[in-house]
Coordinates of C-alpha atoms in Angstrom, one line a residue:
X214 CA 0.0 0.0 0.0
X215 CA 1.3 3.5 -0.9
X216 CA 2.0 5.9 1.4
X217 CA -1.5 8.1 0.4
X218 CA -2.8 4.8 0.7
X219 CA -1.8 4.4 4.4
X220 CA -3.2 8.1 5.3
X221 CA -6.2 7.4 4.1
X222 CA -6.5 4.2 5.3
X223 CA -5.5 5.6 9.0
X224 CA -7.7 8.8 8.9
X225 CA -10.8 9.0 11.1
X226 CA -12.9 10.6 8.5
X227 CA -12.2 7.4 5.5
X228 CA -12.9 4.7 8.4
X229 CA -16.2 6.6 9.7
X230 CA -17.3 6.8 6.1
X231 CA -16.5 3.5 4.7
X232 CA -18.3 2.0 8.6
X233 CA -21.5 3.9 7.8
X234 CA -21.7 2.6 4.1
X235 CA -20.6 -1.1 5.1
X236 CA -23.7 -0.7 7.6
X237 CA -26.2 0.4 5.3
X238 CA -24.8 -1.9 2.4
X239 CA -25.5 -4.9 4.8
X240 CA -28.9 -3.2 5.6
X241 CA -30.1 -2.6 2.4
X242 CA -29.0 -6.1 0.7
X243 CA -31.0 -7.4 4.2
X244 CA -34.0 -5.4 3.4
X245 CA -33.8 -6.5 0.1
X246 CA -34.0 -10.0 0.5
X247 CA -36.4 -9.5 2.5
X248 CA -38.6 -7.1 0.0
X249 CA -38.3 -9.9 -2.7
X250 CA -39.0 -13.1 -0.9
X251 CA -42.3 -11.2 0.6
X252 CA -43.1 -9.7 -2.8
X253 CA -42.7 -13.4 -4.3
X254 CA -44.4 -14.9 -1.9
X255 CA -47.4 -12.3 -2.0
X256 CA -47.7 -13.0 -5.8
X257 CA -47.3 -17.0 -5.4
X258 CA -50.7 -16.5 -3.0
X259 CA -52.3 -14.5 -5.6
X260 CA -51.3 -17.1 -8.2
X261 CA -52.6 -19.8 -5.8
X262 CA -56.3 -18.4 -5.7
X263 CA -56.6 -17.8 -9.5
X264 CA -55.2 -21.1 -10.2
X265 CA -57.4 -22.5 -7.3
X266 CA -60.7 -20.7 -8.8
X267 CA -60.0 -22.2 -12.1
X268 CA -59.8 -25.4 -11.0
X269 CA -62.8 -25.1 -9.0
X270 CA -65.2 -23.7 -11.5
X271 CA -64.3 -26.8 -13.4
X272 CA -64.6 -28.9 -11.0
X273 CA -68.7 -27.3 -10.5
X274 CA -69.3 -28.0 -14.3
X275 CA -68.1 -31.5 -13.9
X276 CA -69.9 -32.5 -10.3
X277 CA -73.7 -31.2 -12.1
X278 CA -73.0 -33.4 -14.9
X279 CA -75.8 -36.1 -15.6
X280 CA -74.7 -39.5 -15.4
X281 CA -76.5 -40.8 -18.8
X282 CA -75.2 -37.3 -20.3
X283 CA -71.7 -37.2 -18.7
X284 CA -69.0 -36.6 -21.4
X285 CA -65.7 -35.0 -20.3
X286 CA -65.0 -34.4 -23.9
X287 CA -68.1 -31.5 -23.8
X288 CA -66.9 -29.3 -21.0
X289 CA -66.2 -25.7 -21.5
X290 CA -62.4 -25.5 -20.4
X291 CA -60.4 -22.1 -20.4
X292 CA -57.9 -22.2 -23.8
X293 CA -55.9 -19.2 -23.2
X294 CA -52.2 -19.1 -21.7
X295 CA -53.5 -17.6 -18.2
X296 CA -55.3 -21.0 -16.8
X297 CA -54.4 -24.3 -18.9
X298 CA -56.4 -27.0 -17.7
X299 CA -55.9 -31.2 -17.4
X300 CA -58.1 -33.4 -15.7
X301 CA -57.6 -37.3 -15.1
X302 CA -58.9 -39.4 -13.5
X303 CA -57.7 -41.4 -10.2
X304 CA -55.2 -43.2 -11.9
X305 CA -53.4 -40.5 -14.0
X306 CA -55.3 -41.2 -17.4
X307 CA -55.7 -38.0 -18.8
X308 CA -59.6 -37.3 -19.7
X309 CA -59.6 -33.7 -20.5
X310 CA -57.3 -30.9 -21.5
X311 CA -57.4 -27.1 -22.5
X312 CA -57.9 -27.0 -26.3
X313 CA -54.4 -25.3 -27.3
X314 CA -52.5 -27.3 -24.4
X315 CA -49.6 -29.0 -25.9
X316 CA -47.1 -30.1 -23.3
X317 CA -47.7 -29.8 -19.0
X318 CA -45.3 -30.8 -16.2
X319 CA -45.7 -30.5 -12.8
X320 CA -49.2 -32.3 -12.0
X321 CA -47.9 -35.9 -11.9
X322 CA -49.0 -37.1 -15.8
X323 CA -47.3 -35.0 -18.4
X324 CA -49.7 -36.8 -21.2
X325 CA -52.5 -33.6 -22.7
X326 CA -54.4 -35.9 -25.2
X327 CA -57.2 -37.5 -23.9
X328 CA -58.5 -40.8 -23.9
X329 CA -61.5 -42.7 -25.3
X330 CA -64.4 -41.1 -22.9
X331 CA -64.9 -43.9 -20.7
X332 CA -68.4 -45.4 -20.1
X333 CA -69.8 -44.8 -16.7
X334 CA -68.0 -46.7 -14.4
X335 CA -65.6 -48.4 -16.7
X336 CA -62.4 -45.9 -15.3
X337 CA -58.9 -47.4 -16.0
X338 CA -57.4 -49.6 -13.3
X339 CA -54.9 -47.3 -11.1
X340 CA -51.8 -46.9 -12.0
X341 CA -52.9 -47.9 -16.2
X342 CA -52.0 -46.1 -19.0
X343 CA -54.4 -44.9 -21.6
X344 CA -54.0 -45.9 -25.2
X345 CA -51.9 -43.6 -27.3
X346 CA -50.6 -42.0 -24.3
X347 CA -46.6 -42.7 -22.8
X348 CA -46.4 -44.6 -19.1
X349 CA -44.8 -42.3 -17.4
X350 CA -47.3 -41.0 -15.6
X351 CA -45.6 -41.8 -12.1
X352 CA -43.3 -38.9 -13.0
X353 CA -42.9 -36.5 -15.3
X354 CA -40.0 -34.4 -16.1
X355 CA -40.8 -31.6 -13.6
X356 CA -39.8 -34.3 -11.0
X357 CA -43.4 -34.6 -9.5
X358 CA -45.1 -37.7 -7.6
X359 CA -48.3 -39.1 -8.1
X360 CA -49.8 -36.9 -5.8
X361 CA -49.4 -34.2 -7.5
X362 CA -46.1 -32.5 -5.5
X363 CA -42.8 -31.2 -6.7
X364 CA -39.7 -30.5 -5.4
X365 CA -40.1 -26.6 -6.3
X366 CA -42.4 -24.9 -3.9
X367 CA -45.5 -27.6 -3.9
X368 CA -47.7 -27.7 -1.0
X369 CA -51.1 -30.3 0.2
X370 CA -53.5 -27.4 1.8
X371 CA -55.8 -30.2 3.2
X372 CA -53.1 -33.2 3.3
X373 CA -54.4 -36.0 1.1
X374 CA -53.2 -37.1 -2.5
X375 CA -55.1 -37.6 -5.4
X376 CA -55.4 -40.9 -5.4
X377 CA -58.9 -42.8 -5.0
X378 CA -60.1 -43.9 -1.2
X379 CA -62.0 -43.4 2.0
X380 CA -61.5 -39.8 2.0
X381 CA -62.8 -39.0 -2.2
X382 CA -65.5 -36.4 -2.1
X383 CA -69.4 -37.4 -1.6
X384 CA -71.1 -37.7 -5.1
X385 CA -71.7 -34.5 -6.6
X386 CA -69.5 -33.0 -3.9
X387 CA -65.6 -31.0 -4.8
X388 CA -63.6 -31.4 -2.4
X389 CA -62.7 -29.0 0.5
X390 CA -58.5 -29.3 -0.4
X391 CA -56.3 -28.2 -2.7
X392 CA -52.8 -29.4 -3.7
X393 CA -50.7 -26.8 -5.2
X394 CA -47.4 -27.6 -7.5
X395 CA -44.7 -25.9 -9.6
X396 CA -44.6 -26.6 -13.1
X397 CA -44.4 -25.5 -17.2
X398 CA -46.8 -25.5 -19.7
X399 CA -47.1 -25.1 -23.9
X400 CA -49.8 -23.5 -24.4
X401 CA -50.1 -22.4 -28.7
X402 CA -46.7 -22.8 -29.1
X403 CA -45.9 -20.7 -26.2
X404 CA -44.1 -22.1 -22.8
X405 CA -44.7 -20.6 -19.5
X406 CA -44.0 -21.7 -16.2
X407 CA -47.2 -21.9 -13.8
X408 CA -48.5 -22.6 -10.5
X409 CA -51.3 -25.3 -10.5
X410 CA -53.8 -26.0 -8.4
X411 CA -55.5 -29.5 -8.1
X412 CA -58.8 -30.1 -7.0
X413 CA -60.2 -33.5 -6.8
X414 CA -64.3 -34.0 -7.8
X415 CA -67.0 -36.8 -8.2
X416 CA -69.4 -36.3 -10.8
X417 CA -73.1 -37.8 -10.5
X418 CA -72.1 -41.1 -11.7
X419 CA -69.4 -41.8 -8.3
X420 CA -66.4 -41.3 -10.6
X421 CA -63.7 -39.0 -8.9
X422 CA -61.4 -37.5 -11.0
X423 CA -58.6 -34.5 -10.5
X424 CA -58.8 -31.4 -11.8
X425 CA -55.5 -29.1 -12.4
X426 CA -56.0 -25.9 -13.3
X427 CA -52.6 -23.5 -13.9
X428 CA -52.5 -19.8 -13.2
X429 CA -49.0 -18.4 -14.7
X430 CA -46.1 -17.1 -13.0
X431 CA -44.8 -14.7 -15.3
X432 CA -46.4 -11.7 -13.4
X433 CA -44.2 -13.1 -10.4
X434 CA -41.5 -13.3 -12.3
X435 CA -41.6 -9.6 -14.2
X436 CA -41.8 -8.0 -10.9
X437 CA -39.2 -10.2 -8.7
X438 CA -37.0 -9.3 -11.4
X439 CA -37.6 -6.1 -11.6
X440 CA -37.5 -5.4 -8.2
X441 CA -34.2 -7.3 -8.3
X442 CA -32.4 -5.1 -11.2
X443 CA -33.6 -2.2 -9.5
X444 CA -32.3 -2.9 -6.3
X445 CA -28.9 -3.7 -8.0
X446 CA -28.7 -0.9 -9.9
X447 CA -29.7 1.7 -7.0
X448 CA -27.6 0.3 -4.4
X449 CA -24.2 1.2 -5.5
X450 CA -25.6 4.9 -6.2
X451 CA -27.1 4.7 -2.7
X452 CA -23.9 3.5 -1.2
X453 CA -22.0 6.6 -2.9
X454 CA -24.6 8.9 -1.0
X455 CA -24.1 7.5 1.9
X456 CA -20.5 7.6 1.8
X457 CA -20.2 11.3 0.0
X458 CA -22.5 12.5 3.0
X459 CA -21.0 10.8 6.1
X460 CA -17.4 12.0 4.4
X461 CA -18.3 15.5 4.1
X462 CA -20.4 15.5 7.6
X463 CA -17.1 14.1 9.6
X464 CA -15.5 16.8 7.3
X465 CA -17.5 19.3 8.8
X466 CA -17.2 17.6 12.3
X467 CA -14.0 17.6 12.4
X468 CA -12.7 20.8 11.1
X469 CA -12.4 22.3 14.4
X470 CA -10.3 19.7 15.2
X471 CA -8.0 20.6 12.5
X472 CA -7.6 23.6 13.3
X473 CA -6.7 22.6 17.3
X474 CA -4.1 20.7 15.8
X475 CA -2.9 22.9 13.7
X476 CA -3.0 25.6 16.4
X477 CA -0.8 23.8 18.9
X478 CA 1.6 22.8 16.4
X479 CA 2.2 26.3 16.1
X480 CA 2.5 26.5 19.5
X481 CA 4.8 23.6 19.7
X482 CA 7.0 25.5 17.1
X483 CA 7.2 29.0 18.4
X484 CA 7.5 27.8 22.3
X485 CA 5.0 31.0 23.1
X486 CA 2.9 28.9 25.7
X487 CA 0.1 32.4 25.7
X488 CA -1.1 31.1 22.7
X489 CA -4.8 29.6 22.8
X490 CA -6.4 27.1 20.3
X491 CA -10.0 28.2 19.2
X492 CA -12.8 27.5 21.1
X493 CA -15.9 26.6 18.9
X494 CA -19.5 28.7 20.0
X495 CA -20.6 24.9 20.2
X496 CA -21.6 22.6 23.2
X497 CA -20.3 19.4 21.7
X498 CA -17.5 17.3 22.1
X499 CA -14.8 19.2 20.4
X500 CA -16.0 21.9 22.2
X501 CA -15.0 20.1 25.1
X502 CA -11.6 19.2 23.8
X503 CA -11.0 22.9 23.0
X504 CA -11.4 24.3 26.2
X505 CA -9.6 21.2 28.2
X506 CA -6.9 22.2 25.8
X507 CA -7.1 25.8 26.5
X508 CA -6.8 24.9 30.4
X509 CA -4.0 22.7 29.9
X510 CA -1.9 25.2 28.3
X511 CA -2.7 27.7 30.6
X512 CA -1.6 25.1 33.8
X513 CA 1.2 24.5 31.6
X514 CA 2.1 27.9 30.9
X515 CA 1.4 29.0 34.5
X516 CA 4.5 25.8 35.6
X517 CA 7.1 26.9 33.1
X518 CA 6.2 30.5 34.1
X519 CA 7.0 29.1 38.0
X520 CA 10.1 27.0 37.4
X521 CA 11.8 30.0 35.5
X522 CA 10.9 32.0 38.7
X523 CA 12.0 29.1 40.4
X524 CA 15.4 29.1 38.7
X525 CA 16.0 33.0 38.6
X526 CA 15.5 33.5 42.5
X527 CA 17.4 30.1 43.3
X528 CA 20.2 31.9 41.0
X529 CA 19.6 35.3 43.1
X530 CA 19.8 33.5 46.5
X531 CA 23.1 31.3 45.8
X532 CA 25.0 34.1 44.4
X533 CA 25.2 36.4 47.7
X534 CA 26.1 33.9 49.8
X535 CA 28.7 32.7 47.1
X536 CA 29.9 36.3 46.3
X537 CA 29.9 36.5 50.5
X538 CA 32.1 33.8 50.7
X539 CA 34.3 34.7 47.6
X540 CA 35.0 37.7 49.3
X541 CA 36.1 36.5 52.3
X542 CA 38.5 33.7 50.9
X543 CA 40.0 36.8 48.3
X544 CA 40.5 38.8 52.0
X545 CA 41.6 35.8 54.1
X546 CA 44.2 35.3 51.1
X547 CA 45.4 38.9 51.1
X548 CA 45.2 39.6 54.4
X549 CA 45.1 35.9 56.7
X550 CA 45.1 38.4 59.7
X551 CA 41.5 39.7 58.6
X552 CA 40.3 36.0 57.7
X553 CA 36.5 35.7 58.6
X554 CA 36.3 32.2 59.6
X555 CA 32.8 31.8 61.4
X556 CA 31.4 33.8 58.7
X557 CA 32.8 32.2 55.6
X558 CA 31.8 28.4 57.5
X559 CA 27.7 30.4 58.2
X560 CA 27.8 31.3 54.5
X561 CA 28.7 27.7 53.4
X562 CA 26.5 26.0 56.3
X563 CA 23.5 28.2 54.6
X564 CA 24.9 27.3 50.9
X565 CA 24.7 23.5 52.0
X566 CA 21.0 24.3 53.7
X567 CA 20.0 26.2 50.2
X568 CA 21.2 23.5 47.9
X569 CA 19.3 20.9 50.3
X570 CA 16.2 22.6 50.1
X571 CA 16.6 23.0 46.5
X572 CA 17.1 19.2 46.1
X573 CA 14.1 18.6 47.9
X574 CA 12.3 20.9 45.7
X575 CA 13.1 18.7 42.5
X576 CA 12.0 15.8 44.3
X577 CA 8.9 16.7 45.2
X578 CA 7.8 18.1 41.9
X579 CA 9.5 15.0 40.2
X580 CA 6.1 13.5 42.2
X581 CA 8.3 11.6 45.0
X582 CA 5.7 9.7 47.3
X583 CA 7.0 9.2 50.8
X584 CA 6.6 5.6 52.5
X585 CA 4.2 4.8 53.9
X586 CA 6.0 3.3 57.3
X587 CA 3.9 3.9 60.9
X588 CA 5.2 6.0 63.6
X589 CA 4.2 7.9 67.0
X590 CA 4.3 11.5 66.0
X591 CA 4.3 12.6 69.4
X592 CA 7.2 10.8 69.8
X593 CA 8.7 12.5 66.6
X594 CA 7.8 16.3 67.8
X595 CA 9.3 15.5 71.5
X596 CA 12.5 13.8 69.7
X597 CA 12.8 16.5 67.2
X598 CA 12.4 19.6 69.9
X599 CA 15.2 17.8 71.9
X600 CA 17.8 18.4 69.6
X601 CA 17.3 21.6 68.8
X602 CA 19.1 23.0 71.9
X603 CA 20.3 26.8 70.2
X604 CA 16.7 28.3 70.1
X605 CA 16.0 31.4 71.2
X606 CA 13.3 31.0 72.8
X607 CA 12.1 27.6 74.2
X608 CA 9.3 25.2 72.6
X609 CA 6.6 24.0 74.6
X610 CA 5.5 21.2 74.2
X611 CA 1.6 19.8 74.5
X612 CA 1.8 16.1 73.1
X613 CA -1.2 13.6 73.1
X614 CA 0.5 10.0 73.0
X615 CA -0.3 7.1 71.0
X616 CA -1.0 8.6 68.1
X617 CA 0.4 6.9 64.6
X618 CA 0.9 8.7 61.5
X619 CA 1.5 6.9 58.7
X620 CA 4.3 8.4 55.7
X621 CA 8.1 9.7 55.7
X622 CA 9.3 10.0 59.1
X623 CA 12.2 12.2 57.8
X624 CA 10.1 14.7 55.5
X625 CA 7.4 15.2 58.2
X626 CA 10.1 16.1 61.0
X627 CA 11.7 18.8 58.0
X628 CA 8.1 20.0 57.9
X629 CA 8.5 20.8 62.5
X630 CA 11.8 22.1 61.9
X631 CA 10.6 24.6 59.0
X632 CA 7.6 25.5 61.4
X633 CA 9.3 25.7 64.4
X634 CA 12.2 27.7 62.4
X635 CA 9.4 30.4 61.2
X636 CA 8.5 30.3 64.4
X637 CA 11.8 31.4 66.0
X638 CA 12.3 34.3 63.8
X639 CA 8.6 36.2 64.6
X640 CA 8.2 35.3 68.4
X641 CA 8.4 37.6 71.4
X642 CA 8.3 35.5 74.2
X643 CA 6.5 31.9 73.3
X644 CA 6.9 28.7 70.9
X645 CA 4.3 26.1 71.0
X646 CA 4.4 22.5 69.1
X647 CA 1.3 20.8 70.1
X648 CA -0.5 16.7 68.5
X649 CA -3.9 16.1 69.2
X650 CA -6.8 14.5 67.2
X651 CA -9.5 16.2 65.3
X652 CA -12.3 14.0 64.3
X653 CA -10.6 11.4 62.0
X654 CA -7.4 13.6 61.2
X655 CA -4.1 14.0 63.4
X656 CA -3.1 17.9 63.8
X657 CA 0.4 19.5 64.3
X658 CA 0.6 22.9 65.3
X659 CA 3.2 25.3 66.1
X660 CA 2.3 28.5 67.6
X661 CA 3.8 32.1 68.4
X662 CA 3.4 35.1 70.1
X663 CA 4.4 37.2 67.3
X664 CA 2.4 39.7 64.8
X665 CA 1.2 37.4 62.9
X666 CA 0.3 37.0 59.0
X667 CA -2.2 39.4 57.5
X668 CA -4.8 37.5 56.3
X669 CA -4.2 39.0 52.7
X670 CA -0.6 37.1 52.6
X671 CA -2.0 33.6 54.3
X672 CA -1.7 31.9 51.1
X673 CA 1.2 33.8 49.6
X674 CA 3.4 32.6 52.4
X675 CA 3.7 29.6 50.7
X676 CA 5.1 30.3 46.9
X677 CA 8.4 29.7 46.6
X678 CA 11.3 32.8 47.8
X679 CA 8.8 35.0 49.5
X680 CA 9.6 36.6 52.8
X681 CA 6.7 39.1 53.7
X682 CA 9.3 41.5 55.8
X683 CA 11.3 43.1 52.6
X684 CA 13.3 44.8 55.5
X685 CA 14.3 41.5 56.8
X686 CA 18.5 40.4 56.6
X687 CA 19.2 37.3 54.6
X688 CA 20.4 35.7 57.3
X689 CA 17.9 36.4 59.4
X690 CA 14.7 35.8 56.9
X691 CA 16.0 32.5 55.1
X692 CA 15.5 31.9 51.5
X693 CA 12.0 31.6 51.5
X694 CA 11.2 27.9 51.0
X695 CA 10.7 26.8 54.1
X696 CA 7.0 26.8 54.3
X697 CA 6.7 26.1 50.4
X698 CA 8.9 22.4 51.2
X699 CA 6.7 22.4 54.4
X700 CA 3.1 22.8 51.9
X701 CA 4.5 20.3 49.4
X702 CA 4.9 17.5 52.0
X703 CA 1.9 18.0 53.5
X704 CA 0.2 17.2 50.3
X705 CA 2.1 14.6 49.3
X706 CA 1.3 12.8 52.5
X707 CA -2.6 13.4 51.6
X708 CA -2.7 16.4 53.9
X709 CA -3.4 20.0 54.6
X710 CA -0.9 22.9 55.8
X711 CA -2.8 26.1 56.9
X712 CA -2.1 29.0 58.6
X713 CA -4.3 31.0 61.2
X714 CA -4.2 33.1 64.3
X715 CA -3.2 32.0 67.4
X716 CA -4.7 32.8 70.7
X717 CA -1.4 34.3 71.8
X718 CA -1.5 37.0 68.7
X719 CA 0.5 35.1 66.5
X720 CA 0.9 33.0 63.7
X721 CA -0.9 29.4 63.9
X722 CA 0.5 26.9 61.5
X723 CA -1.9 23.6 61.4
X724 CA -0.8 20.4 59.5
X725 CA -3.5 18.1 59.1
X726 CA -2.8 14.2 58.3
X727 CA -5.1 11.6 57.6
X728 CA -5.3 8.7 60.5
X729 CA -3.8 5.4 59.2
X730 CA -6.5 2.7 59.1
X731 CA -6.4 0.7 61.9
X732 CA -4.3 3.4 63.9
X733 CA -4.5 3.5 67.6
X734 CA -7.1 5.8 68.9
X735 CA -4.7 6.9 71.8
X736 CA -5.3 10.4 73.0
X737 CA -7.7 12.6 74.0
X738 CA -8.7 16.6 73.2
X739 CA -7.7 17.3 76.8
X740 CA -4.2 18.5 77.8
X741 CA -2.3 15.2 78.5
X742 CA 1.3 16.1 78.3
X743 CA 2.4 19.8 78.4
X744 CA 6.1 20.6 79.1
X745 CA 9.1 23.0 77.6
X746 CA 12.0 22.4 76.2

């Protein structure tokens, strides 16, 4: 397959359009069976009742013959091509036939001249020729039976044969059934094929004979097969409608989509994340795409817009404590005697802090999930606040026991040391780190007695290198990720970090964790443990 071969082949629009006209082709030749057995077999019905009237009215004029007038040769039989008639008697011997009959098949005795009028009561023996007349009146070429059925649509309405017995009509009586068979005729030098109907008799005299009368087919047959050319002829043009129409409806469908594609393409190209694709005025589907599209780009944009921030203040914050500690090794080299030694090992200690944090950072947005290991995190906060022995001011502690958490014992113990380092920095006079239970979450808090965070900047807090005091030293304010790291692992630990007021004045930082299933219930709301450290 060719290479325009393969596109075409994989586009949505060609498989849509070729599925629809496969459908309706499989529909259509379905229906169309359909429509021409019915119409066949409605016309084979009305064929059956013509043929059967024929026969019957017959059938009258021989049942009110006399018996000392009774001559078969004398009745009035139909001699056009629409109902060729035969009668015969009970054993096949051919009595009667239309005047301009010259061959029959398909009512068990193929012979149409008739024999010497028999004499009341003097009938043929079953199963005996008449003179003149070929013995083959078992079958005939039609491959018929003696009773009148064929392997081509015959039927027994009534189920008997036309042989003699207990079940032959009453004198003077037609019988109630009717046998009908497929066959051919010659009628004037014309050949037709015809349905006929057989109806068995008994005249006045007790003699039963069988009349067939034969109503033609070629009605049937004009309109099956003209129903059938039609049909063959209108389906391919029917099929190309279908097709054209379902190709140039995806078309239309579709062409939004185009254009999305091509529109982020472009974007793709030119990097220039601002870009939008079109929206259509629509409710649909694409519709739907577009604007999930639209929102992607602008969550995208909005991250690459953040991690150049990102990387622009982490270059701002490492290069004054680098140029810091240049400076110093420049002097110390010049000068040894005016070598700042604690203040080129602070710079480096905050470098090594920096580049931690920063490492976290990646981590975290990399989409690092902690463990999920079980420990007491009163236990954590009391080992934690322990070592921790240059704080200014003092942490105390209000500890529930008992109480599991369930995640990274090392990431949730840099989230008490960020808080409790925020914490440092803004209080007067008081630190707090308390664990209790809320409902079905676990809570750790740090409080101060500070100012505070404006409610305005409770969310701001925790972006990435802010410090709300632009007054504040560097060494004094941090590099501002602190309480981003601290945000990040609460989340990724299925949690919540907040911020509030605390009843002191200060700030109120809240980190709410999610009970582990099956944790210990330990603790109550009430003060259980409250000491300082």
């Amino acid at each position: 397959m060719s290479a325009g071969g393969r596109r075409f082949a994989s586009s949505v629009r060609a498989r849509a359009s070729l599925g629809a006209t496969a459908v309706v082709a499989v529909a259509l030749v379905a229906a169309g069976i359909a429509v021409v057995l019915s119409l066949r077999a409605n016309l084979t019905g009305q064929a059956d009742r013509s043929a059967d009237a024929a026969a019957r009215a017959v059938a009258l004029d021989i049942a009110s013959l006399v018996p000392d007038q009774r001559s078969y040769a004398g009745l009035d039989l139909p001699d056009d091509t629409e109902h060729p008639v035969q009668v015969t008697d009970e054993g096949g011997r051919p009595l009667r036939a239309s005047e301009d009959l010259q061959r029959i098949s398909g009512t068990g005795v193929s012979a149409v001249t008739p024999a010497k009028s028999p004499a009341p009561g003097d009938s043929a023996a079953p199963g005996t020729a008449a003179p003149g007349t070929d013995d083959d009146s078992g079958d005939d070429d039609n491959g018929t039976d003696d009773n009148g059925g064929d392997d081509d649509g015959g039927d027994d309405r009534g189920g008997d044969d036309n042989g003699g017995g207990d079940d032959d009509p009453a004198v003077g009586e037609i019988s109630d059934r009717t046998t009908y068979t497929n066959g051919s005729a010659t009628v004037d030098a014309k050949t037709g094929d015809y349905r006929f109907a057989a109806v068995e008799v008994t005249d006045r005299a007790g003699e039963t004979v069988v009349v067939h009368a034969g109503a033609s087919l070629a009605d049937r047959q004009t309109a099956v097969n003209t129903t059938t050319v039609s049909m063959l002829l209108g389906l391919p043009a029917l099929l190309l409608v279908v097709g054209g129409v379902t190709w140039l409806v995806t078309r239309r469908a579709f062409r939004p989509v185009e254009g999305i594609r091509r529109e982020m393409a472009a974007i793709t190209a030119s990097t220039d994340l601002s870009r939008r694709v079109p929206e259509p005025a629509t409710d649909d589907e694409v519709a739907k795409l577009a604007r999930t599209t639209n929102e992607t780009l602008t969550a995208l944009e909005a991250a690459v817009e953040r991690q150049r921030r990102f990387v622009a203040d982490a270059s701002h914050e490492l290069r004054s404590p680098i140029a810091s500690l240049r400076t110093q090794l420049e002097v110390g080299d010049a000068y040894p005697e005016l070598m700042d030694v604690p203040g080129a090992v602070a710079d480096t200690v905050r470098l090594q802090q920096l580049a931690g944090d920063l490492l976290l950072l990646a981590r975290l947005d990399a989409g690092e999930r902690p463990g999920r290991s079980r420990f007491d995190l009163g236990a954590l906060v009391r080992e934690e606040v322990s070592q921790r022995t240059t704080d200014r001011i003092p942490v105390t502690l209000d500890v529930r026991p008992g109480l599991e958490a369930a995640g990274s014992r090392g990431q949730l113990a840099r989230v008490l040391g960020n808080l409790l380092d925020n914490a440092q920095r803004h209080a007067h006079a008081s630190v707090t780190a308390s664990v209790y239970r809320s409902g079905g979450q676990l809570v750790l808090a740090v409080a101060d007695d500070g100012s505070g965070v404006p409610e305005a900047e409770r969310e701001r807090i925790f972006e990435r290198f802010v410090r709300l005091d632009d007054a504040r030293s560097r060494d004094d304010g941090g590099a501002g990720l602190g309480l981003a790291i601290a945000r990040d692992v609460a989340a990724r630990h299925d949690g919540t970090l907040t911020v509030g007021r605390a009843p002191e004045g200060g700030a109120l930082f809240e980190l709410r964790l999610p009970r582990p299933d099956g944790a210990s219930t330990g603790g109550t709301d009430s003060t259980d443990s409250t000491d300082s450290t």
